[in-house]
XYZ file of C-alpha atoms in Angstrom:
429
model
C 114.407 71.416 89.612
C 114.485 71.307 93.415
C 116.545 74.534 93.531
C 113.847 76.538 91.779
C 112.970 79.520 94.010
C 109.322 79.497 95.118
C 109.328 82.419 97.571
C 111.826 84.905 98.993
C 111.239 87.487 101.699
C 112.845 89.467 104.528
C 111.656 87.977 107.829
C 112.551 88.200 111.493
C 114.311 85.066 112.766
C 114.546 84.060 116.415
C 117.840 82.627 117.655
C 117.860 78.832 118.072
C 119.325 79.021 121.598
C 121.370 75.871 121.137
C 122.841 76.361 124.612
C 120.967 77.097 127.815
C 123.030 80.222 128.330
C 122.464 81.499 124.790
C 120.577 84.811 124.658
C 117.152 85.030 123.064
C 117.345 87.542 120.220
C 115.811 88.320 116.858
C 117.523 89.272 113.614
C 116.370 90.223 110.130
C 117.246 87.471 107.654
C 116.593 87.013 103.975
C 114.639 83.730 103.530
C 114.575 81.748 100.281
C 112.134 78.840 99.837
C 112.797 76.158 97.213
C 111.190 72.762 96.660
C 113.777 71.050 98.840
C 114.778 73.500 101.594
C 114.228 76.793 103.392
C 117.509 78.787 103.491
C 118.249 82.054 105.290
C 120.986 84.594 104.636
C 122.591 87.489 106.468
C 121.208 90.606 104.814
C 123.053 93.919 104.544
C 122.212 96.583 102.009
C 124.745 96.839 99.225
C 126.592 93.655 100.251
C 126.511 90.080 99.007
C 124.232 87.825 101.031
C 125.952 85.281 103.259
C 124.277 81.884 103.862
C 123.703 81.404 107.586
C 121.806 78.155 107.507
C 118.976 76.147 106.009
C 116.281 73.595 106.909
C 115.456 70.576 104.719
C 111.711 70.556 104.071
C 111.649 66.797 104.658
C 112.645 67.455 108.297
C 109.898 69.981 109.087
C 107.329 68.377 111.393
C 105.041 71.308 112.140
C 104.713 75.083 111.946
C 103.884 77.375 114.856
C 101.573 80.347 114.529
C 103.215 83.404 116.100
C 101.086 86.418 116.852
C 102.423 89.007 119.230
C 99.073 90.679 119.860
C 97.161 87.667 121.263
C 97.900 84.607 123.387
C 97.350 81.365 121.506
C 96.627 78.175 123.548
C 99.269 75.490 122.992
C 96.909 73.027 121.314
C 96.169 75.523 118.544
C 99.729 76.519 117.713
C 100.331 73.842 115.100
C 97.800 74.384 112.337
C 98.544 71.636 109.850
C 99.804 68.130 109.377
C 103.124 67.778 107.588
C 102.550 67.220 103.862
C 105.609 66.988 101.619
C 104.733 67.123 97.936
C 107.650 65.788 95.950
C 107.539 65.631 92.132
C 107.836 61.839 92.406
C 105.969 60.963 95.581
C 103.939 62.426 98.450
C 104.696 61.679 102.083
C 102.327 62.270 104.980
C 102.896 61.985 108.693
C 100.390 60.517 111.125
C 99.437 63.060 113.790
C 97.475 60.452 115.814
C 97.639 56.715 116.444
C 94.869 54.920 114.564
C 93.974 51.233 114.647
C 92.559 49.837 111.408
C 88.867 49.039 111.729
C 88.678 46.686 108.720
C 90.924 45.030 106.079
C 90.701 48.096 103.827
C 92.381 50.381 106.334
C 95.969 50.764 107.473
C 96.968 51.025 111.125
C 98.785 54.327 111.647
C 101.464 55.040 114.230
C 101.910 58.535 115.604
C 104.768 60.497 114.014
C 105.429 57.799 111.376
C 105.655 58.719 107.692
C 103.650 57.061 104.892
C 103.879 57.225 101.108
C 100.732 58.314 99.265
C 100.391 56.108 96.182
C 97.017 57.345 94.958
C 95.020 60.324 96.251
C 92.693 60.720 93.274
C 89.544 59.709 95.182
C 87.884 62.167 97.567
C 87.706 59.964 100.684
C 90.090 57.064 100.015
C 93.880 57.248 99.650
C 96.083 54.322 98.714
C 99.203 54.434 100.905
C 102.222 52.364 101.968
C 104.452 52.530 104.991
C 108.112 53.496 104.587
C 109.109 49.835 104.200
C 106.839 49.466 101.197
C 104.424 47.169 103.000
C 101.239 46.811 100.970
C 99.242 44.752 103.463
C 95.983 46.614 104.128
C 97.166 49.539 101.981
C 94.059 51.728 101.909
C 93.212 54.472 104.365
C 89.872 56.223 104.529
C 90.282 59.987 104.471
C 87.754 62.479 105.822
C 87.561 66.243 105.817
C 87.472 67.534 109.405
C 85.753 70.895 109.625
C 86.485 73.705 112.115
C 84.007 76.073 113.679
C 84.500 79.796 113.112
C 84.337 80.747 116.791
C 87.239 80.690 119.256
C 88.373 78.359 120.626
C 87.790 76.236 117.549
C 85.809 73.016 117.652
C 85.820 70.163 115.157
C 83.196 68.138 113.287
C 82.459 65.909 110.300
C 78.761 66.668 110.488
C 77.473 69.722 112.363
C 75.207 67.512 114.476
C 78.250 66.206 116.398
C 80.865 68.830 117.348
C 83.933 68.116 119.523
C 86.544 70.114 121.447
C 89.471 68.184 119.984
C 90.228 65.832 117.096
C 90.897 62.690 119.228
C 87.368 62.976 120.694
C 85.935 63.265 117.182
C 87.832 60.180 115.991
C 86.802 58.123 119.013
C 83.130 59.013 118.556
C 82.957 58.180 114.858
C 84.792 54.892 115.399
C 82.073 53.732 117.780
C 78.793 55.225 116.553
C 76.553 54.207 113.693
C 75.638 57.822 113.055
C 79.260 58.606 112.240
C 81.341 57.971 109.168
C 81.095 54.191 109.540
C 77.846 54.624 107.638
C 78.436 53.248 104.137
C 76.800 54.837 101.102
C 74.881 52.446 98.789
C 77.108 53.476 95.872
C 80.099 51.935 97.697
C 78.477 48.469 97.711
C 78.130 45.903 94.916
C 75.922 42.854 95.481
C 77.001 39.668 93.713
C 74.730 36.839 94.835
C 72.570 35.576 97.676
C 74.486 33.248 100.006
C 72.000 32.653 102.811
C 69.143 33.909 104.943
C 68.548 34.381 108.617
C 65.904 35.351 111.127
C 65.910 38.995 110.032
C 66.707 38.894 106.322
C 68.848 37.767 103.400
C 72.664 37.691 103.285
C 74.518 38.527 100.062
C 78.077 38.155 98.872
C 79.315 41.548 97.709
C 82.174 43.999 97.387
C 82.954 47.217 99.210
C 84.431 49.851 96.894
C 84.885 47.067 94.323
C 87.921 45.833 96.258
C 87.026 44.048 99.481
C 84.823 40.964 99.519
C 82.083 41.388 102.164
C 78.882 39.836 103.462
C 75.886 42.179 103.162
C 73.290 41.290 105.786
C 69.943 42.871 104.928
C 67.184 43.402 107.465
C 63.794 42.328 106.173
C 61.258 45.158 106.367
C 59.150 44.717 109.485
C 61.511 42.104 110.987
C 63.297 44.640 113.176
C 62.715 48.302 113.950
C 65.311 50.782 112.773
C 66.025 51.596 116.421
C 66.795 47.922 117.166
C 68.975 47.773 114.064
C 70.949 50.808 115.214
C 71.423 49.199 118.635
C 72.754 46.016 117.018
C 75.136 48.071 114.881
C 76.394 49.975 117.918
C 77.181 46.703 119.695
C 79.183 45.440 116.720
C 81.052 48.714 116.223
C 82.366 48.694 119.776
C 83.817 45.194 119.422
C 87.040 44.202 117.687
C 88.717 40.830 118.157
C 90.399 38.292 115.822
C 87.776 35.685 116.725
C 84.722 37.911 116.134
C 83.307 38.634 112.677
C 84.209 42.284 112.027
C 81.655 44.938 111.118
C 82.822 47.255 108.310
C 79.861 49.605 108.338
C 76.115 50.088 108.074
C 73.884 51.283 105.239
C 70.691 53.173 106.104
C 69.856 54.990 102.890
C 68.192 52.142 100.985
C 65.419 49.728 101.930
C 66.159 47.193 103.263
C 68.798 48.586 105.609
C 71.865 46.384 105.994
C 75.066 45.543 107.852
C 78.325 45.173 105.912
C 80.408 42.435 107.535
C 83.646 40.552 107.106
C 83.200 37.727 104.569
C 84.053 34.216 105.773
C 84.498 31.966 102.748
C 83.534 28.634 104.347
C 80.172 29.747 105.700
C 78.525 28.792 108.967
C 80.187 26.282 111.269
C 77.263 23.842 111.446
C 77.093 23.418 107.637
C 80.882 23.242 107.393
C 81.047 20.436 109.962
C 78.378 18.415 108.164
C 79.848 18.905 104.690
C 83.341 17.844 105.812
C 82.234 15.141 108.259
C 84.881 12.455 108.748
C 87.793 14.643 107.595
C 88.553 16.520 110.819
C 91.236 15.589 113.316
C 90.476 15.882 117.025
C 93.068 18.668 117.221
C 91.216 20.642 114.510
C 87.891 20.257 116.307
C 89.442 21.362 119.582
C 90.989 24.372 117.793
C 87.533 25.386 116.560
C 86.210 25.302 120.121
C 89.179 27.327 121.315
C 88.517 30.000 118.657
C 84.925 30.370 119.845
C 86.047 30.369 123.478
C 88.461 33.261 122.822
C 85.780 35.279 121.073
C 83.247 34.671 123.831
C 85.785 35.515 126.556
C 86.280 38.885 124.842
C 82.509 39.460 124.802
C 82.294 38.692 128.525
C 85.157 41.127 129.231
C 83.114 43.793 127.471
C 79.854 42.923 129.309
C 78.185 41.574 126.162
C 75.754 38.648 126.334
C 75.450 36.829 123.014
C 72.168 35.052 123.854
C 72.179 32.924 120.677
C 75.524 31.113 120.654
C 75.424 28.021 118.435
C 77.427 26.516 115.570
C 74.991 28.057 113.069
C 75.963 31.499 114.386
C 79.720 31.014 113.960
C 81.513 31.395 110.624
C 84.542 29.589 109.210
C 87.430 31.146 107.293
C 90.677 29.750 105.932
C 92.583 27.027 107.817
C 89.463 26.124 109.867
C 89.554 29.463 111.727
C 86.189 30.052 113.430
C 84.743 33.442 114.394
C 81.663 34.245 116.457
C 78.919 36.037 114.529
C 75.226 36.967 114.572
C 74.731 39.413 117.395
C 71.086 39.914 116.449
C 70.029 38.925 119.969
C 73.003 40.365 121.848
C 72.756 43.030 124.517
C 75.317 45.082 126.413
C 74.507 44.906 130.103
C 75.901 46.465 133.249
C 74.952 43.807 135.780
C 75.843 40.624 133.817
C 72.169 39.705 133.508
C 69.429 40.466 131.015
C 65.735 39.627 131.303
C 64.093 39.411 127.883
C 60.633 40.770 127.158
C 57.660 38.430 127.307
C 57.200 36.454 124.106
C 60.812 36.725 122.904
C 61.836 33.691 120.839
C 64.907 31.740 121.932
C 66.658 28.508 120.826
C 65.530 26.007 123.487
C 68.046 23.255 122.674
C 70.967 25.637 123.235
C 69.459 27.489 126.215
C 70.208 27.186 129.920
C 67.365 26.309 132.340
C 67.081 29.886 133.634
C 66.449 31.058 130.073
C 63.487 28.840 129.208
C 62.160 29.011 132.791
C 62.582 32.713 133.593
C 63.900 34.387 130.381
C 67.013 35.419 132.315
C 70.188 35.719 130.217
C 73.717 36.184 131.531
C 77.278 35.344 130.551
C 76.657 32.130 132.516
C 73.842 31.153 130.160
C 76.290 31.794 127.299
C 78.623 29.272 128.988
C 75.823 26.687 128.854
C 75.355 27.394 125.135
C 79.102 27.069 124.592
C 78.954 23.560 126.053
C 76.243 22.662 123.520
C 78.345 24.192 120.732
C 81.290 22.011 121.793
C 78.986 19.023 121.522
C 77.995 20.126 117.988
C 81.655 20.424 116.982
C 82.720 17.005 118.310
C 79.631 15.347 116.802
C 80.569 17.032 113.481
C 77.395 19.007 113.045
C 74.689 16.811 114.563
C 71.623 18.556 115.991
C 71.481 18.366 119.820
C 68.503 16.413 121.213
C 67.800 15.530 117.583
C 64.650 13.426 118.015
C 63.071 15.441 120.816
C 60.639 18.350 120.735
C 61.389 21.581 122.570
C 58.929 20.658 125.286
C 60.571 17.276 125.823
C 64.021 18.944 125.983
C 62.831 21.334 128.709
C 61.392 18.476 130.793
C 64.490 16.294 130.455
C 66.963 19.084 131.261
C 64.962 20.038 134.349
C 65.068 16.364 135.324
C 68.874 16.330 135.055
C 69.285 14.837 131.574
C 72.362 16.006 129.619
C 73.664 15.370 126.116
C 75.658 12.140 125.637
C 79.406 12.074 124.930
C 80.206 12.316 121.185
C 82.476 9.561 119.809
C 85.248 12.000 118.877
C 85.297 13.659 122.304
C 87.763 12.372 124.874
C 86.731 11.936 128.479
C 88.481 15.209 129.369
C 86.693 17.108 126.583
C 83.302 15.746 127.654
C 84.046 16.774 131.241
C 84.504 20.355 129.981
C 81.104 20.176 128.241
C 79.459 18.742 131.335
C 81.065 21.406 133.502
C 79.481 24.114 131.301
C 76.068 22.625 132.058
C 76.779 21.735 135.692
C 78.027 25.244 136.578
C 74.678 26.848 135.791
C 72.777 24.173 137.701
C 74.852 24.820 140.860
C 74.325 28.560 140.610
C 70.593 28.015 140.248
C 70.527 25.950 143.421
C 69.555 22.719 141.654
C 70.823 19.352 142.961
């Protein structure tokens, strides 16, 4: 079967120059292509062909375009990715490194080979690595178009054209207008699981395979421009302790975000429902998870502005991830002044927030201290019996939250330090 001749032709072959002193020459050879190899023979009229060598198709990595009449830039000499179609299986080779953006995708390593298990769908291929690993086995596949002019440029949509493929990939990984936009037909809603400031949250499935949270934006609650800005923030962030964005859906009303699903819901409800069952080590681990996520946000100049237990989600084994970036902003100078009239959660806010509407990573540190208090009080509401106005007066007067029973002296000192740091920076006593 594999020895069946597909093509045969007289072609000019260049010497391989296996040694540095070998001459560069060209000879006419008779080439024979089968399903398994490309063989070439010495060709003389009237004489039996003599096999000179062959190349296994499985070893071919790329093909060079050779045109003697024009000079071809190096980056355009290799026109296609290796694709070996075997009667039993297909193997593809990654021509770029690619980090998976969600649980449906597979991280690809440059020059590594992968088995194609199912390529029946237009944009999604089911693949495995060479070891047969089926963790995150699905890769999203897009058609990259070339312009007709020279040098060629590349695009998915003609609105965004790029000089090279890596630039195209980088753009569409980080922009809502790219292929991270999810079509409504790819989503299945199952049931409502909650509601927030901007809309309802549903449990659903992406491509009928991956369980997701679908966060809808109530009409009139947020402008489409603000929604796009929120999506852009999420798309640029990827960390094990942040809830991952899978994509956005603009085509239906209401518009929505498609997010990683966390089966145990928000941290505040989880703490209350399981009150009395947590060890101190588990509670400290929850705080550490949030701390790692927030440290990553600070490294990327992102201010959360609404950090609280209600805006963190819980997965398996008590793993906590930071969520709800509806109020977040990317800033260049580590400070953000909100517009007049913007609502904010007073009981979690630093003094400079409710006094001057100034947000910074330092005000997020204050909120983290309050979140620690929520965790070690197992979901109690801070300043529970006080109004917002009373909280503002007492904080300005130096009042701080009391030590929860489950918090050690060292843990409470960390909380107090979160609140004391901001006071020192503000010049308060």
